[in-house]
């Protein structure tokens, strides 16, 4: 068994732990492989965030500028500017070099899906030797749906509508076939926002789209460490992917 959703750098400004942001010194990748082995895992798939790489600026663009809510746009802009410290080129080189040293690693990427930029994103990624791509919805328009600072939007929008907006994008991503795997498919629940009624209708749409395009779904324990304290996807949704 492996872990196929692993990031090599923390979010936010550099806190002095680990190598400086965007650097992959000797032993950095080895340390992840050793830690995985201690947990009984035989392989590690790295999935750096595309939006964190400086190369993504030209394809994702200032996507928050079309967000009508100024507060959400400002929060996203500040977050992206703070987090965009990595180099796609350097990341790929580091993982490819680790593979050629014989380490049990795979080269992946967590791709931010936005309908308007996905074609340009795939063009940017085309030259690199990916083993797999995972796809995520982190933004609905300019709203960072899984970013704590912007969680106030759930109260304004309503939880059901937030789910509708989120799953509409996730379904579009699943249908596009642009990625191999859907990452944290119901991350919209991260902070504990759950609609009064289980949104089976929204779940069914993403399940059907994924089945039609042959896109896999990630099962992630990361949700256990979030306020929702539950795996992604929620067990009732996971069963629907059967
Ligand atoms: Zn993610």
mmCIF file of C-alpha atoms and ligand atoms in Angstrom:
data_model
loop_
_atom_site.group_PDB
_atom_site.id
_atom_site.type_symbol
_atom_site.label_atom_id
_atom_site.label_comp_id
_atom_site.label_asym_id
_atom_site.label_seq_id
_atom_site.Cartn_x
_atom_site.Cartn_y
_atom_site.Cartn_z
ATOM 1 C CA UNK A 1 0.000 0.000 0.000
ATOM 2 C CA UNK A 2 1.123 3.559 -0.655
ATOM 3 C CA UNK A 3 0.170 7.097 0.210
ATOM 4 C CA UNK A 4 -0.624 9.058 -2.925
ATOM 5 C CA UNK A 5 -1.371 12.523 -1.562
ATOM 6 C CA UNK A 6 1.798 13.874 0.003
ATOM 7 C CA UNK A 7 3.098 17.465 0.008
ATOM 8 C CA UNK A 8 6.771 18.250 0.573
ATOM 9 C CA UNK A 9 6.331 21.735 2.046
ATOM 10 C CA UNK A 10 4.026 23.330 4.612
ATOM 11 C CA UNK A 11 1.552 26.051 3.664
ATOM 12 C CA UNK A 12 2.046 29.681 4.678
ATOM 13 C CA UNK A 13 5.246 31.578 5.363
ATOM 14 C CA UNK A 14 8.392 29.616 6.182
ATOM 15 C CA UNK A 15 8.446 28.733 9.879
ATOM 16 C CA UNK A 16 12.016 27.476 10.043
ATOM 17 C CA UNK A 17 10.989 23.816 9.994
ATOM 18 C CA UNK A 18 12.310 21.657 7.168
ATOM 19 C CA UNK A 19 14.060 23.011 4.098
ATOM 20 C CA UNK A 20 13.305 26.530 2.817
ATOM 21 C CA UNK A 21 10.183 26.677 0.624
ATOM 22 C CA UNK A 22 10.788 25.352 -2.861
ATOM 23 C CA UNK A 23 14.049 23.597 -1.984
ATOM 24 C CA UNK A 24 14.575 19.838 -1.977
ATOM 25 C CA UNK A 25 17.969 19.241 -0.331
ATOM 26 C CA UNK A 26 19.576 15.789 -0.245
ATOM 27 C CA UNK A 27 17.700 13.536 2.144
ATOM 28 C CA UNK A 28 14.429 15.503 2.057
ATOM 29 C CA UNK A 29 12.537 13.015 -0.100
ATOM 30 C CA UNK A 30 14.326 10.086 1.573
ATOM 31 C CA UNK A 31 12.942 11.251 4.933
ATOM 32 C CA UNK A 32 9.365 10.979 3.606
ATOM 33 C CA UNK A 33 10.025 7.513 2.195
ATOM 34 C CA UNK A 34 11.530 6.373 5.513
ATOM 35 C CA UNK A 35 8.595 7.793 7.477
ATOM 36 C CA UNK A 36 6.167 6.026 5.124
ATOM 37 C CA UNK A 37 8.074 2.760 5.542
ATOM 38 C CA UNK A 38 7.792 3.083 9.325
ATOM 39 C CA UNK A 39 4.018 3.361 8.821
ATOM 40 C CA UNK A 40 4.083 0.185 6.724
ATOM 41 C CA UNK A 41 3.752 1.926 3.346
ATOM 42 C CA UNK A 42 5.746 0.712 0.378
ATOM 43 C CA UNK A 43 5.381 3.727 -1.920
ATOM 44 C CA UNK A 44 4.895 7.489 -1.757
ATOM 45 C CA UNK A 45 3.132 9.543 -4.421
ATOM 46 C CA UNK A 46 3.953 13.231 -4.188
ATOM 47 C CA UNK A 47 1.205 15.679 -5.164
ATOM 48 C CA UNK A 48 2.416 19.239 -4.863
ATOM 49 C CA UNK A 49 -0.261 21.892 -5.321
ATOM 50 C CA UNK A 50 -0.189 23.441 -8.782
ATOM 51 C CA UNK A 51 -1.348 26.842 -7.477
ATOM 52 C CA UNK A 52 1.688 26.961 -5.160
ATOM 53 C CA UNK A 53 4.079 26.862 -8.111
ATOM 54 C CA UNK A 54 5.136 30.177 -9.632
ATOM 55 C CA UNK A 55 4.614 28.700 -13.108
ATOM 56 C CA UNK A 56 0.861 28.463 -12.426
ATOM 57 C CA UNK A 57 0.452 32.243 -12.320
ATOM 58 C CA UNK A 58 0.389 32.524 -16.099
ATOM 59 C CA UNK A 59 -2.325 29.869 -16.540
ATOM 60 C CA UNK A 60 -4.545 30.340 -13.467
ATOM 61 C CA UNK A 61 -4.317 34.118 -13.664
ATOM 62 C CA UNK A 62 -5.854 36.454 -11.046
ATOM 63 C CA UNK A 63 -8.978 34.264 -10.933
ATOM 64 C CA UNK A 64 -10.251 35.956 -7.756
ATOM 65 C CA UNK A 65 -10.803 39.203 -9.671
ATOM 66 C CA UNK A 66 -14.160 37.964 -11.012
ATOM 67 C CA UNK A 67 -15.415 37.230 -7.494
ATOM 68 C CA UNK A 68 -18.213 39.707 -6.670
ATOM 69 C CA UNK A 69 -17.538 39.470 -2.924
ATOM 70 C CA UNK A 70 -14.577 41.757 -2.264
ATOM 71 C CA UNK A 71 -13.743 40.148 1.086
ATOM 72 C CA UNK A 72 -13.498 36.642 -0.418
ATOM 73 C CA UNK A 73 -11.423 37.904 -3.340
ATOM 74 C CA UNK A 74 -9.009 39.693 -1.005
ATOM 75 C CA UNK A 75 -8.624 36.630 1.230
ATOM 76 C CA UNK A 76 -7.877 34.388 -1.734
ATOM 77 C CA UNK A 77 -5.446 36.829 -3.299
ATOM 78 C CA UNK A 78 -3.497 37.157 -0.042
ATOM 79 C CA UNK A 79 -3.438 33.399 0.462
ATOM 80 C CA UNK A 80 -2.292 32.590 -3.062
ATOM 81 C CA UNK A 81 0.412 35.263 -2.968
ATOM 82 C CA UNK A 82 1.702 33.933 0.353
ATOM 83 C CA UNK A 83 1.622 30.284 -0.742
ATOM 84 C CA UNK A 84 2.995 30.639 -4.270
ATOM 85 C CA UNK A 85 6.626 30.043 -3.401
ATOM 86 C CA UNK A 86 7.471 26.786 -5.173
ATOM 87 C CA UNK A 87 8.795 25.935 -8.605
ATOM 88 C CA UNK A 88 7.090 23.259 -10.700
ATOM 89 C CA UNK A 89 10.334 22.715 -12.592
ATOM 90 C CA UNK A 90 12.396 22.178 -9.418
ATOM 91 C CA UNK A 91 9.735 19.961 -7.858
ATOM 92 C CA UNK A 92 9.565 17.699 -10.907
ATOM 93 C CA UNK A 93 13.360 17.495 -11.097
ATOM 94 C CA UNK A 94 13.597 16.541 -7.416
ATOM 95 C CA UNK A 95 11.049 13.729 -7.662
ATOM 96 C CA UNK A 96 12.388 12.449 -10.986
ATOM 97 C CA UNK A 97 15.902 12.379 -9.482
ATOM 98 C CA UNK A 98 14.562 10.476 -6.458
ATOM 99 C CA UNK A 99 12.958 7.944 -8.777
ATOM 100 C CA UNK A 100 16.208 7.487 -10.638
ATOM 101 C CA UNK A 101 17.967 6.870 -7.312
ATOM 102 C CA UNK A 102 15.612 3.895 -6.988
ATOM 103 C CA UNK A 103 13.324 5.340 -4.326
ATOM 104 C CA UNK A 104 9.732 4.006 -4.342
ATOM 105 C CA UNK A 105 8.143 7.340 -5.280
ATOM 106 C CA UNK A 106 5.694 8.553 -7.896
ATOM 107 C CA UNK A 107 5.455 11.968 -9.511
ATOM 108 C CA UNK A 108 2.011 13.451 -9.054
ATOM 109 C CA UNK A 109 0.422 16.871 -8.840
ATOM 110 C CA UNK A 110 -2.680 18.287 -7.156
ATOM 111 C CA UNK A 111 -4.314 20.219 -9.967
ATOM 112 C CA UNK A 112 -6.669 23.098 -9.185
ATOM 113 C CA UNK A 113 -9.694 22.760 -11.404
ATOM 114 C CA UNK A 114 -11.308 25.910 -12.725
ATOM 115 C CA UNK A 115 -13.408 25.514 -15.862
ATOM 116 C CA UNK A 116 -11.908 28.554 -17.602
ATOM 117 C CA UNK A 117 -8.270 27.600 -17.128
ATOM 118 C CA UNK A 118 -8.159 23.804 -17.221
ATOM 119 C CA UNK A 119 -7.137 23.650 -20.895
ATOM 120 C CA UNK A 120 -4.243 26.043 -20.318
ATOM 121 C CA UNK A 121 -3.297 24.096 -17.185
ATOM 122 C CA UNK A 122 -3.152 20.796 -19.077
ATOM 123 C CA UNK A 123 -1.028 22.438 -21.752
ATOM 124 C CA UNK A 124 1.397 23.689 -19.082
ATOM 125 C CA UNK A 125 1.618 20.202 -17.563
ATOM 126 C CA UNK A 126 1.943 18.339 -20.858
ATOM 127 C CA UNK A 127 5.771 18.256 -21.091
ATOM 128 C CA UNK A 128 6.304 16.687 -17.653
ATOM 129 C CA UNK A 129 6.494 12.939 -16.921
ATOM 130 C CA UNK A 130 3.564 12.649 -14.481
ATOM 131 C CA UNK A 131 2.714 9.285 -13.012
ATOM 132 C CA UNK A 132 -0.678 10.620 -11.980
ATOM 133 C CA UNK A 133 -2.678 13.802 -11.491
ATOM 134 C CA UNK A 134 -5.171 14.390 -8.718
ATOM 135 C CA UNK A 135 -7.792 17.095 -9.105
ATOM 136 C CA UNK A 136 -9.148 19.412 -6.450
ATOM 137 C CA UNK A 137 -11.734 22.135 -6.063
ATOM 138 C CA UNK A 138 -10.261 24.649 -3.651
ATOM 139 C CA UNK A 139 -12.116 27.634 -5.107
ATOM 140 C CA UNK A 140 -15.687 28.393 -6.041
ATOM 141 C CA UNK A 141 -15.133 31.544 -8.084
ATOM 142 C CA UNK A 142 -12.837 33.510 -5.809
ATOM 143 C CA UNK A 143 -14.015 31.831 -2.577
ATOM 144 C CA UNK A 144 -11.450 29.547 -0.906
ATOM 145 C CA UNK A 145 -13.921 26.917 0.174
ATOM 146 C CA UNK A 146 -11.498 24.950 2.384
ATOM 147 C CA UNK A 147 -9.615 27.911 3.873
ATOM 148 C CA UNK A 148 -10.493 28.711 7.480
ATOM 149 C CA UNK A 149 -10.271 32.482 7.112
ATOM 150 C CA UNK A 150 -12.986 32.390 4.426
ATOM 151 C CA UNK A 151 -15.334 29.958 6.225
ATOM 152 C CA UNK A 152 -17.601 32.886 7.155
ATOM 153 C CA UNK A 153 -19.051 32.547 3.641
ATOM 154 C CA UNK A 154 -20.984 29.404 4.633
ATOM 155 C CA UNK A 155 -23.288 31.519 6.833
ATOM 156 C CA UNK A 156 -23.966 34.004 4.033
ATOM 157 C CA UNK A 157 -24.385 31.512 1.188
ATOM 158 C CA UNK A 158 -26.107 28.762 3.146
ATOM 159 C CA UNK A 159 -24.657 25.289 3.514
ATOM 160 C CA UNK A 160 -26.889 23.609 0.919
ATOM 161 C CA UNK A 161 -26.016 26.215 -1.705
ATOM 162 C CA UNK A 162 -22.330 25.963 -0.873
ATOM 163 C CA UNK A 163 -22.585 22.205 -1.492
ATOM 164 C CA UNK A 164 -24.466 22.784 -4.755
ATOM 165 C CA UNK A 165 -21.797 25.194 -5.977
ATOM 166 C CA UNK A 166 -18.964 22.915 -4.853
ATOM 167 C CA UNK A 167 -20.352 19.680 -6.290
ATOM 168 C CA UNK A 168 -21.242 21.367 -9.597
ATOM 169 C CA UNK A 169 -17.522 22.056 -10.058
ATOM 170 C CA UNK A 170 -16.434 18.667 -8.730
ATOM 171 C CA UNK A 171 -18.826 16.975 -11.163
ATOM 172 C CA UNK A 172 -17.456 19.061 -14.019
ATOM 173 C CA UNK A 173 -13.935 18.029 -13.006
ATOM 174 C CA UNK A 174 -14.961 14.362 -12.812
ATOM 175 C CA UNK A 175 -16.615 14.535 -16.233
ATOM 176 C CA UNK A 176 -13.638 16.272 -17.843
ATOM 177 C CA UNK A 177 -11.309 13.308 -17.492
ATOM 178 C CA UNK A 178 -8.535 15.868 -16.953
ATOM 179 C CA UNK A 179 -7.133 14.065 -13.913
ATOM 180 C CA UNK A 180 -6.703 10.453 -12.812
ATOM 181 C CA UNK A 181 -8.077 10.846 -9.294
ATOM 182 C CA UNK A 182 -10.543 13.124 -7.499
ATOM 183 C CA UNK A 183 -8.836 14.487 -4.366
ATOM 184 C CA UNK A 184 -10.797 14.897 -1.100
ATOM 185 C CA UNK A 185 -14.062 14.688 -3.006
ATOM 186 C CA UNK A 186 -16.219 16.248 -0.255
ATOM 187 C CA UNK A 187 -13.712 18.697 1.246
ATOM 188 C CA UNK A 188 -16.533 21.279 1.409
ATOM 189 C CA UNK A 189 -17.488 19.634 4.738
ATOM 190 C CA UNK A 190 -14.029 20.286 6.195
ATOM 191 C CA UNK A 191 -15.077 22.780 8.880
ATOM 192 C CA UNK A 192 -18.111 20.748 9.914
ATOM 193 C CA UNK A 193 -20.708 22.358 7.617
ATOM 194 C CA UNK A 194 -23.197 19.645 6.690
ATOM 195 C CA UNK A 195 -26.613 20.272 5.079
ATOM 196 C CA UNK A 196 -29.736 19.361 7.036
ATOM 197 C CA UNK A 197 -30.474 16.588 4.547
ATOM 198 C CA UNK A 198 -27.798 14.316 3.087
ATOM 199 C CA UNK A 199 -27.200 15.745 -0.432
ATOM 200 C CA UNK A 200 -27.548 12.381 -2.173
ATOM 201 C CA UNK A 201 -28.609 14.121 -5.404
ATOM 202 C CA UNK A 202 -25.298 16.023 -5.548
ATOM 203 C CA UNK A 203 -23.316 12.914 -4.631
ATOM 204 C CA UNK A 204 -25.019 10.909 -7.392
ATOM 205 C CA UNK A 205 -23.956 13.418 -10.041
ATOM 206 C CA UNK A 206 -20.261 13.315 -9.177
ATOM 207 C CA UNK A 207 -20.313 9.518 -8.859
ATOM 208 C CA UNK A 208 -21.902 9.132 -12.281
ATOM 209 C CA UNK A 209 -19.512 11.604 -13.911
ATOM 210 C CA UNK A 210 -16.486 9.833 -12.407
ATOM 211 C CA UNK A 211 -17.759 6.419 -13.503
ATOM 212 C CA UNK A 212 -18.339 7.650 -17.065
ATOM 213 C CA UNK A 213 -14.881 9.193 -17.412
ATOM 214 C CA UNK A 214 -13.059 6.423 -15.532
ATOM 215 C CA UNK A 215 -11.770 8.810 -12.868
ATOM 216 C CA UNK A 216 -10.793 7.252 -9.537
ATOM 217 C CA UNK A 217 -11.612 8.684 -6.135
ATOM 218 C CA UNK A 218 -9.146 9.279 -3.327
ATOM 219 C CA UNK A 219 -9.875 7.824 0.108
ATOM 220 C CA UNK A 220 -8.212 10.173 2.570
ATOM 221 C CA UNK A 221 -7.822 10.055 6.325
ATOM 222 C CA UNK A 222 -6.852 13.768 6.344
ATOM 223 C CA UNK A 223 -10.461 14.649 7.173
ATOM 224 C CA UNK A 224 -10.107 12.886 10.521
ATOM 225 C CA UNK A 225 -7.758 15.677 11.589
ATOM 226 C CA UNK A 226 -10.115 18.470 10.463
ATOM 227 C CA UNK A 227 -13.103 19.844 12.419
ATOM 228 C CA UNK A 228 -15.442 17.431 10.574
ATOM 229 C CA UNK A 229 -13.391 14.502 11.997
ATOM 230 C CA UNK A 230 -14.417 12.168 9.196
ATOM 231 C CA UNK A 231 -12.671 10.595 6.199
ATOM 232 C CA UNK A 232 -12.990 12.003 2.665
ATOM 233 C CA UNK A 233 -15.356 10.902 1.196
ATOM 234 C CA UNK A 234 -17.983 10.437 3.869
ATOM 235 C CA UNK A 235 -18.819 6.704 4.155
ATOM 236 C CA UNK A 236 -22.266 7.056 2.512
ATOM 237 C CA UNK A 237 -20.671 8.759 -0.506
ATOM 238 C CA UNK A 238 -17.781 6.283 -0.590
ATOM 239 C CA UNK A 239 -20.297 3.426 -0.818
ATOM 240 C CA UNK A 240 -21.917 5.106 -3.838
ATOM 241 C CA UNK A 241 -18.601 4.915 -5.705
ATOM 242 C CA UNK A 242 -18.735 1.105 -5.496
HETATM 243 ZN ZN1 LIG B 1 -6.244 19.787 -1.551
#
